[in-house]
Amino acid sequence: DAKTTQPTSMDCAEGRAANLPCNHSTISGNEYVYWYRQIHSQGPQYIIHGLKNNETNEMASLIITEDRKSSTLILPHATLRDTAVYYCIVRVLKGSSNTGKLIFGQGTTLQVKP
Amino acid sequence: ETGVTQSPTHLIKTRGQQVTLRCSSQSGHNTVSWYQQALGQGPQFIFQYYREEENGRGNFPPRFSGLQFPNYSSELNVNALELDDSALYLCASTQLGGAPTDTQYFGPGTRLTVL
């Protein structure tokens, strides 16, 4: 079973920041938080990952709480093309027997509206 | 674009038949994982291949099998197709033994319909 909990759906106005929350209260010290998104019927697209520090790349920012029990993915200026299902996943560092497996939950369907 | 390619794009089979799906990994990647995504669900891990051997398997029956070739490309074979095998099949490649976090990059998927 997925170790994360996300809202089923969210709306965001075009041009505004989209803040997608994720709860992972049972996360272990050696587990990273990964975010992927999936636009309808395409393969999941990697967005960002982090361990305990906040991370930023050209696509998004990832804010992880100090206790690491939750995180927020921020799309700073959402566009219509950001409409997708967003998956938050926790996974073990390489070196574990489970490094090959991403366990997806149901994700959050983000609808960006004009 | 991730550089991961899959073929065919779409496929229609009948119950009881066998199917082979193909995946070419991103350049520099040595590991391929396969996932099944039923309609309205998140992807589910089938298995992973590393150095031409199975390196982890999800909760799928033995009629789901795979291969990895020396060039790191991979095949997913499904025997005795059932109606519930209708799904989007995704492969993801990564480089084990490279960076500290081996991020998986997905291909576009193969849509399999079993009638």
PDB file of C-alpha atoms in Angstrom:
ATOM      1  CA  ASP A   1       0.000   0.000   0.000  1.00  0.00           C
ATOM      2  CA  ALA A   2       1.043   3.571  -0.633  1.00  0.00           C
ATOM      3  CA  LYS A   3       2.563   5.322   2.376  1.00  0.00           C
ATOM      4  CA  THR A   4       1.157   8.711   1.387  1.00  0.00           C
ATOM      5  CA  THR A   5      -2.190  10.468   1.625  1.00  0.00           C
ATOM      6  CA  GLN A   6      -3.214  13.157  -0.843  1.00  0.00           C
ATOM      7  CA  PRO A   7      -6.456  15.026  -1.527  1.00  0.00           C
ATOM      8  CA  THR A   8      -8.397  13.496  -4.380  1.00  0.00           C
ATOM      9  CA  SER A   9      -8.721  16.698  -6.362  1.00  0.00           C
ATOM     10  CA  MET A  10      -7.841  20.391  -6.357  1.00  0.00           C
ATOM     11  CA  ASP A  11      -8.538  23.408  -8.533  1.00  0.00           C
ATOM     12  CA  CYS A  12      -6.179  26.269  -9.263  1.00  0.00           C
ATOM     13  CA  ALA A  13      -6.558  29.462 -11.272  1.00  0.00           C
ATOM     14  CA  GLU A  14      -4.203  29.896 -14.200  1.00  0.00           C
ATOM     15  CA  GLY A  15      -1.203  32.037 -13.256  1.00  0.00           C
ATOM     16  CA  ARG A  16      -1.608  31.371  -9.555  1.00  0.00           C
ATOM     17  CA  ALA A  17       0.573  29.122  -7.419  1.00  0.00           C
ATOM     18  CA  ALA A  18      -0.677  25.558  -7.016  1.00  0.00           C
ATOM     19  CA  ASN A  19       0.099  24.052  -3.617  1.00  0.00           C
ATOM     20  CA  LEU A  20      -0.350  20.290  -3.478  1.00  0.00           C
ATOM     21  CA  PRO A  21      -0.142  18.724  -0.014  1.00  0.00           C
ATOM     22  CA  CYS A  22       0.966  15.213   0.878  1.00  0.00           C
ATOM     23  CA  ASN A  23       0.954  13.418   4.218  1.00  0.00           C
ATOM     24  CA  HIS A  24       3.543  10.725   4.893  1.00  0.00           C
ATOM     25  CA  SER A  25       3.402  10.360   8.666  1.00  0.00           C
ATOM     26  CA  THR A  26       5.119   6.941   8.708  1.00  0.00           C
ATOM     27  CA  ILE A  27       8.102   7.988   6.600  1.00  0.00           C
ATOM     28  CA  SER A  28      11.414   6.477   7.675  1.00  0.00           C
ATOM     29  CA  GLY A  29      14.727   8.248   7.953  1.00  0.00           C
ATOM     30  CA  ASN A  30      16.089   6.617   4.824  1.00  0.00           C
ATOM     31  CA  GLU A  31      13.095   7.394   2.605  1.00  0.00           C
ATOM     32  CA  TYR A  32      12.915  10.141   0.037  1.00  0.00           C
ATOM     33  CA  VAL A  33       9.794  12.001  -1.056  1.00  0.00           C
ATOM     34  CA  TYR A  34       9.271  11.897  -4.828  1.00  0.00           C
ATOM     35  CA  TRP A  35       6.718  13.707  -6.952  1.00  0.00           C
ATOM     36  CA  TYR A  36       5.545  12.628 -10.380  1.00  0.00           C
ATOM     37  CA  ARG A  37       2.688  13.840 -12.512  1.00  0.00           C
ATOM     38  CA  GLN A  38       0.708  12.131 -15.218  1.00  0.00           C
ATOM     39  CA  ILE A  39      -1.078  13.950 -17.961  1.00  0.00           C
ATOM     40  CA  HIS A  40      -3.980  11.961 -19.355  1.00  0.00           C
ATOM     41  CA  SER A  41      -2.885   8.595 -20.795  1.00  0.00           C
ATOM     42  CA  GLN A  42       0.797   9.539 -20.899  1.00  0.00           C
ATOM     43  CA  GLY A  43       3.655   8.082 -18.841  1.00  0.00           C
ATOM     44  CA  PRO A  44       4.312   9.641 -15.424  1.00  0.00           C
ATOM     45  CA  GLN A  45       6.708  12.577 -15.537  1.00  0.00           C
ATOM     46  CA  TYR A  46       9.312  13.036 -12.812  1.00  0.00           C
ATOM     47  CA  ILE A  47       9.051  16.442 -11.114  1.00  0.00           C
ATOM     48  CA  ILE A  48      11.257  16.626  -8.043  1.00  0.00           C
ATOM     49  CA  HIS A  49      12.425  14.725  -4.977  1.00  0.00           C
ATOM     50  CA  GLY A  50      13.875  15.503  -1.566  1.00  0.00           C
ATOM     51  CA  LEU A  51      14.979  14.020   1.727  1.00  0.00           C
ATOM     52  CA  LYS A  52      14.639  16.723   4.369  1.00  0.00           C
ATOM     53  CA  ASN A  53      15.692  20.031   2.849  1.00  0.00           C
ATOM     54  CA  ASN A  54      13.504  22.125   0.626  1.00  0.00           C
ATOM     55  CA  GLU A  55      14.253  21.638  -3.048  1.00  0.00           C
ATOM     56  CA  THR A  56      13.635  23.729  -6.152  1.00  0.00           C
ATOM     57  CA  ASN A  57      14.095  23.043  -9.832  1.00  0.00           C
ATOM     58  CA  GLU A  58      12.814  24.509 -13.071  1.00  0.00           C
ATOM     59  CA  MET A  59       9.453  22.799 -12.661  1.00  0.00           C
ATOM     60  CA  ALA A  60       8.532  23.155  -9.015  1.00  0.00           C
ATOM     61  CA  SER A  61       9.497  23.591  -5.382  1.00  0.00           C
ATOM     62  CA  LEU A  62       9.233  20.940  -2.690  1.00  0.00           C
ATOM     63  CA  ILE A  63       8.720  21.978   0.908  1.00  0.00           C
ATOM     64  CA  ILE A  64       9.209  19.222   3.509  1.00  0.00           C
ATOM     65  CA  THR A  65       8.226  19.850   7.111  1.00  0.00           C
ATOM     66  CA  GLU A  66      10.896  19.610   9.772  1.00  0.00           C
ATOM     67  CA  ASP A  67       9.428  16.378  11.159  1.00  0.00           C
ATOM     68  CA  ARG A  68       9.199  15.061   7.565  1.00  0.00           C
ATOM     69  CA  LYS A  69       5.649  13.876   8.104  1.00  0.00           C
ATOM     70  CA  SER A  70       4.252  16.000   5.311  1.00  0.00           C
ATOM     71  CA  SER A  71       5.311  17.932   2.259  1.00  0.00           C
ATOM     72  CA  THR A  72       3.943  20.393  -0.276  1.00  0.00           C
ATOM     73  CA  LEU A  73       4.649  20.581  -3.979  1.00  0.00           C
ATOM     74  CA  ILE A  74       4.446  24.123  -5.299  1.00  0.00           C
ATOM     75  CA  LEU A  75       3.935  25.007  -8.939  1.00  0.00           C
ATOM     76  CA  PRO A  76       4.667  28.746  -8.802  1.00  0.00           C
ATOM     77  CA  HIS A  77       2.655  29.888 -11.826  1.00  0.00           C
ATOM     78  CA  ALA A  78       0.233  27.197 -12.913  1.00  0.00           C
ATOM     79  CA  THR A  79      -0.718  26.965 -16.575  1.00  0.00           C
ATOM     80  CA  LEU A  80      -3.430  24.962 -18.294  1.00  0.00           C
ATOM     81  CA  ARG A  81      -0.768  22.420 -19.281  1.00  0.00           C
ATOM     82  CA  ASP A  82      -0.175  21.666 -15.609  1.00  0.00           C
ATOM     83  CA  THR A  83      -3.582  19.971 -15.423  1.00  0.00           C
ATOM     84  CA  ALA A  84      -2.681  16.395 -14.456  1.00  0.00           C
ATOM     85  CA  VAL A  85      -2.722  13.760 -11.715  1.00  0.00           C
ATOM     86  CA  TYR A  86       0.075  14.447  -9.225  1.00  0.00           C
ATOM     87  CA  TYR A  87       1.554  11.537  -7.285  1.00  0.00           C
ATOM     88  CA  CYS A  88       3.496  11.849  -4.042  1.00  0.00           C
ATOM     89  CA  ILE A  89       5.630   8.768  -3.335  1.00  0.00           C
ATOM     90  CA  VAL A  90       8.030   7.828  -0.555  1.00  0.00           C
ATOM     91  CA  ARG A  91      10.752   5.395  -1.451  1.00  0.00           C
ATOM     92  CA  VAL A  92      13.810   3.883   0.108  1.00  0.00           C
ATOM     93  CA  LEU A  93      17.316   4.950  -0.828  1.00  0.00           C
ATOM     94  CA  LYS A  94      19.262   2.769  -3.218  1.00  0.00           C
ATOM     95  CA  GLY A  95      20.954  -0.156  -1.602  1.00  0.00           C
ATOM     96  CA  SER A  96      17.684  -1.574  -0.327  1.00  0.00           C
ATOM     97  CA  SER A  97      15.904  -4.503  -1.913  1.00  0.00           C
ATOM     98  CA  ASN A  98      12.955  -2.205  -2.555  1.00  0.00           C
ATOM     99  CA  THR A  99      14.757   0.412  -4.595  1.00  0.00           C
ATOM    100  CA  GLY A 100      13.121  -0.814  -7.787  1.00  0.00           C
ATOM    101  CA  LYS A 101       9.608  -0.198  -6.674  1.00  0.00           C
ATOM    102  CA  LEU A 102       7.593   2.987  -6.780  1.00  0.00           C
ATOM    103  CA  ILE A 103       4.313   2.549  -4.898  1.00  0.00           C
ATOM    104  CA  PHE A 104       1.727   4.888  -6.378  1.00  0.00           C
ATOM    105  CA  GLY A 105      -1.427   5.922  -4.561  1.00  0.00           C
ATOM    106  CA  GLN A 106      -4.432   7.544  -6.200  1.00  0.00           C
ATOM    107  CA  GLY A 107      -2.771  10.925  -6.477  1.00  0.00           C
ATOM    108  CA  THR A 108      -4.327  14.402  -6.657  1.00  0.00           C
ATOM    109  CA  THR A 109      -6.093  15.490  -9.803  1.00  0.00           C
ATOM    110  CA  LEU A 110      -5.156  19.136 -10.316  1.00  0.00           C
ATOM    111  CA  GLN A 111      -7.445  21.103 -12.583  1.00  0.00           C
ATOM    112  CA  VAL A 112      -6.009  24.458 -13.685  1.00  0.00           C
ATOM    113  CA  LYS A 113      -8.799  26.776 -14.781  1.00  0.00           C
ATOM    114  CA  PRO A 114      -8.607  29.865 -17.016  1.00  0.00           C
TER     115      PRO A 114
ATOM    116  CA  GLU B   1      11.003  13.680 -23.464  1.00  0.00           C
ATOM    117  CA  THR B   2      12.725  11.090 -21.284  1.00  0.00           C
ATOM    118  CA  GLY B   3      14.411   9.060 -24.010  1.00  0.00           C
ATOM    119  CA  VAL B   4      12.503   5.949 -22.909  1.00  0.00           C
ATOM    120  CA  THR B   5      10.591   4.424 -25.807  1.00  0.00           C
ATOM    121  CA  GLN B   6       7.955   1.723 -25.870  1.00  0.00           C
ATOM    122  CA  SER B   7       6.344  -0.297 -28.636  1.00  0.00           C
ATOM    123  CA  PRO B   8       3.730  -0.798 -29.788  1.00  0.00           C
ATOM    124  CA  THR B   9       1.635   2.212 -28.780  1.00  0.00           C
ATOM    125  CA  HIS B  10      -1.624   0.308 -28.816  1.00  0.00           C
ATOM    126  CA  LEU B  11      -2.456  -3.378 -29.018  1.00  0.00           C
ATOM    127  CA  ILE B  12      -5.648  -5.410 -29.138  1.00  0.00           C
ATOM    128  CA  LYS B  13      -5.610  -9.089 -28.204  1.00  0.00           C
ATOM    129  CA  THR B  14      -8.191 -11.716 -27.370  1.00  0.00           C
ATOM    130  CA  ARG B  15      -8.475 -13.676 -24.144  1.00  0.00           C
ATOM    131  CA  GLY B  16      -6.015 -16.574 -23.948  1.00  0.00           C
ATOM    132  CA  GLN B  17      -3.492 -15.069 -26.344  1.00  0.00           C
ATOM    133  CA  GLN B  18       0.060 -14.085 -25.531  1.00  0.00           C
ATOM    134  CA  VAL B  19       1.592 -10.607 -25.911  1.00  0.00           C
ATOM    135  CA  THR B  20       5.090  -9.114 -25.923  1.00  0.00           C
ATOM    136  CA  LEU B  21       5.710  -5.460 -25.136  1.00  0.00           C
ATOM    137  CA  ARG B  22       9.048  -3.741 -25.699  1.00  0.00           C
ATOM    138  CA  CYS B  23      10.967  -0.973 -23.970  1.00  0.00           C
ATOM    139  CA  SER B  24      14.193   0.826 -24.797  1.00  0.00           C
ATOM    140  CA  SER B  25      15.813   2.499 -21.823  1.00  0.00           C
ATOM    141  CA  GLN B  26      17.265   5.971 -21.695  1.00  0.00           C
ATOM    142  CA  SER B  27      20.891   6.198 -22.782  1.00  0.00           C
ATOM    143  CA  GLY B  28      23.201   5.431 -19.866  1.00  0.00           C
ATOM    144  CA  HIS B  29      20.517   3.592 -17.870  1.00  0.00           C
ATOM    145  CA  ASN B  30      21.056  -0.056 -16.924  1.00  0.00           C
ATOM    146  CA  THR B  31      17.766  -0.906 -15.220  1.00  0.00           C
ATOM    147  CA  VAL B  32      14.193  -1.226 -16.437  1.00  0.00           C
ATOM    148  CA  SER B  33      11.050  -1.493 -14.320  1.00  0.00           C
ATOM    149  CA  TRP B  34       7.590  -2.401 -15.597  1.00  0.00           C
ATOM    150  CA  TYR B  35       4.272  -1.124 -14.247  1.00  0.00           C
ATOM    151  CA  GLN B  36       0.624  -1.885 -14.994  1.00  0.00           C
ATOM    152  CA  GLN B  37      -1.924   0.904 -14.781  1.00  0.00           C
ATOM    153  CA  ALA B  38      -5.591  -0.008 -14.883  1.00  0.00           C
ATOM    154  CA  LEU B  39      -8.078   2.680 -15.806  1.00  0.00           C
ATOM    155  CA  GLY B  40      -8.511   5.208 -13.010  1.00  0.00           C
ATOM    156  CA  GLN B  41      -5.778   3.686 -10.854  1.00  0.00           C
ATOM    157  CA  GLY B  42      -2.164   4.512 -10.102  1.00  0.00           C
ATOM    158  CA  PRO B  43       0.566   2.398 -11.708  1.00  0.00           C
ATOM    159  CA  GLN B  44       1.390  -0.902  -9.997  1.00  0.00           C
ATOM    160  CA  PHE B  45       4.908  -2.340  -9.969  1.00  0.00           C
ATOM    161  CA  ILE B  46       5.268  -5.604 -11.910  1.00  0.00           C
ATOM    162  CA  PHE B  47       9.012  -6.256 -11.781  1.00  0.00           C
ATOM    163  CA  GLN B  48      12.444  -4.773 -12.384  1.00  0.00           C
ATOM    164  CA  TYR B  49      15.366  -6.003 -14.479  1.00  0.00           C
ATOM    165  CA  TYR B  50      18.982  -5.188 -13.687  1.00  0.00           C
ATOM    166  CA  ARG B  51      21.954  -6.738 -15.436  1.00  0.00           C
ATOM    167  CA  GLU B  52      19.619  -9.038 -17.347  1.00  0.00           C
ATOM    168  CA  GLU B  53      18.128 -10.566 -14.196  1.00  0.00           C
ATOM    169  CA  GLU B  54      14.895  -9.986 -12.328  1.00  0.00           C
ATOM    170  CA  ASN B  55      15.644  -7.698  -9.388  1.00  0.00           C
ATOM    171  CA  GLY B  56      12.370  -7.463  -7.515  1.00  0.00           C
ATOM    172  CA  ARG B  57       8.798  -8.382  -8.318  1.00  0.00           C
ATOM    173  CA  GLY B  58       5.376  -7.134  -7.357  1.00  0.00           C
ATOM    174  CA  ASN B  59       2.221  -9.125  -6.750  1.00  0.00           C
ATOM    175  CA  PHE B  60       1.760 -10.467 -10.279  1.00  0.00           C
ATOM    176  CA  PRO B  61       1.363 -14.118 -11.355  1.00  0.00           C
ATOM    177  CA  PRO B  62       4.104 -16.042 -13.191  1.00  0.00           C
ATOM    178  CA  ARG B  63       2.352 -15.597 -16.533  1.00  0.00           C
ATOM    179  CA  PHE B  64       3.870 -12.106 -16.406  1.00  0.00           C
ATOM    180  CA  SER B  65       7.524 -12.546 -17.338  1.00  0.00           C
ATOM    181  CA  GLY B  66      10.296 -10.405 -18.701  1.00  0.00           C
ATOM    182  CA  LEU B  67      13.681 -10.208 -20.290  1.00  0.00           C
ATOM    183  CA  GLN B  68      16.471  -7.693 -20.376  1.00  0.00           C
ATOM    184  CA  PHE B  69      19.021  -7.666 -23.175  1.00  0.00           C
ATOM    185  CA  PRO B  70      22.720  -6.717 -23.128  1.00  0.00           C
ATOM    186  CA  ASN B  71      21.836  -3.267 -24.508  1.00  0.00           C
ATOM    187  CA  TYR B  72      19.516  -2.849 -21.466  1.00  0.00           C
ATOM    188  CA  SER B  73      16.329  -2.890 -23.515  1.00  0.00           C
ATOM    189  CA  SER B  74      13.568  -5.055 -22.097  1.00  0.00           C
ATOM    190  CA  GLU B  75      10.494  -7.093 -22.952  1.00  0.00           C
ATOM    191  CA  LEU B  76       7.373  -7.803 -20.943  1.00  0.00           C
ATOM    192  CA  ASN B  77       5.584 -11.022 -21.858  1.00  0.00           C
ATOM    193  CA  VAL B  78       2.082 -11.892 -20.712  1.00  0.00           C
ATOM    194  CA  ASN B  79       0.698 -15.382 -21.372  1.00  0.00           C
ATOM    195  CA  ALA B  80      -2.888 -16.570 -21.267  1.00  0.00           C
ATOM    196  CA  LEU B  81      -4.311 -13.063 -21.416  1.00  0.00           C
ATOM    197  CA  GLU B  82      -7.310 -12.262 -19.238  1.00  0.00           C
ATOM    198  CA  LEU B  83      -9.807  -9.446 -19.604  1.00  0.00           C
ATOM    199  CA  ASP B  84      -8.379  -7.788 -16.462  1.00  0.00           C
ATOM    200  CA  ASP B  85      -4.992  -7.501 -18.169  1.00  0.00           C
ATOM    201  CA  SER B  86      -6.409  -4.600 -20.173  1.00  0.00           C
ATOM    202  CA  ALA B  87      -4.327  -1.649 -18.998  1.00  0.00           C
ATOM    203  CA  LEU B  88      -1.616   0.856 -19.804  1.00  0.00           C
ATOM    204  CA  TYR B  89       1.771  -0.834 -19.452  1.00  0.00           C
ATOM    205  CA  LEU B  90       4.587   1.481 -18.505  1.00  0.00           C
ATOM    206  CA  CYS B  91       8.299   0.956 -18.391  1.00  0.00           C
ATOM    207  CA  ALA B  92      10.730   3.135 -16.497  1.00  0.00           C
ATOM    208  CA  SER B  93      14.484   3.208 -16.735  1.00  0.00           C
ATOM    209  CA  THR B  94      17.104   4.222 -14.219  1.00  0.00           C
ATOM    210  CA  GLN B  95      20.794   3.918 -13.515  1.00  0.00           C
ATOM    211  CA  LEU B  96      21.451   1.727 -10.487  1.00  0.00           C
ATOM    212  CA  GLY B  97      24.890   2.266  -9.053  1.00  0.00           C
ATOM    213  CA  GLY B  98      25.002   5.850 -10.311  1.00  0.00           C
ATOM    214  CA  ALA B  99      23.770   8.891  -8.414  1.00  0.00           C
ATOM    215  CA  PRO B 100      22.697   8.451  -4.773  1.00  0.00           C
ATOM    216  CA  THR B 101      19.039   8.581  -5.760  1.00  0.00           C
ATOM    217  CA  ASP B 102      18.183   6.498  -8.807  1.00  0.00           C
ATOM    218  CA  THR B 103      15.271   8.426 -10.263  1.00  0.00           C
ATOM    219  CA  GLN B 104      13.049   6.426 -12.614  1.00  0.00           C
ATOM    220  CA  TYR B 105      12.039   7.968 -15.939  1.00  0.00           C
ATOM    221  CA  PHE B 106       8.957   6.636 -17.674  1.00  0.00           C
ATOM    222  CA  GLY B 107       8.140   5.898 -21.274  1.00  0.00           C
ATOM    223  CA  PRO B 108       4.821   6.808 -22.924  1.00  0.00           C
ATOM    224  CA  GLY B 109       3.273   3.393 -22.307  1.00  0.00           C
ATOM    225  CA  THR B 110       1.577   0.682 -24.343  1.00  0.00           C
ATOM    226  CA  ARG B 111      -2.216   0.507 -24.195  1.00  0.00           C
ATOM    227  CA  LEU B 112      -3.297  -3.150 -24.187  1.00  0.00           C
ATOM    228  CA  THR B 113      -6.931  -4.077 -24.738  1.00  0.00           C
ATOM    229  CA  VAL B 114      -8.004  -7.688 -24.191  1.00  0.00           C
ATOM    230  CA  LEU B 115     -11.324  -8.678 -25.755  1.00  0.00           C
TER     231      LEU B 115
END
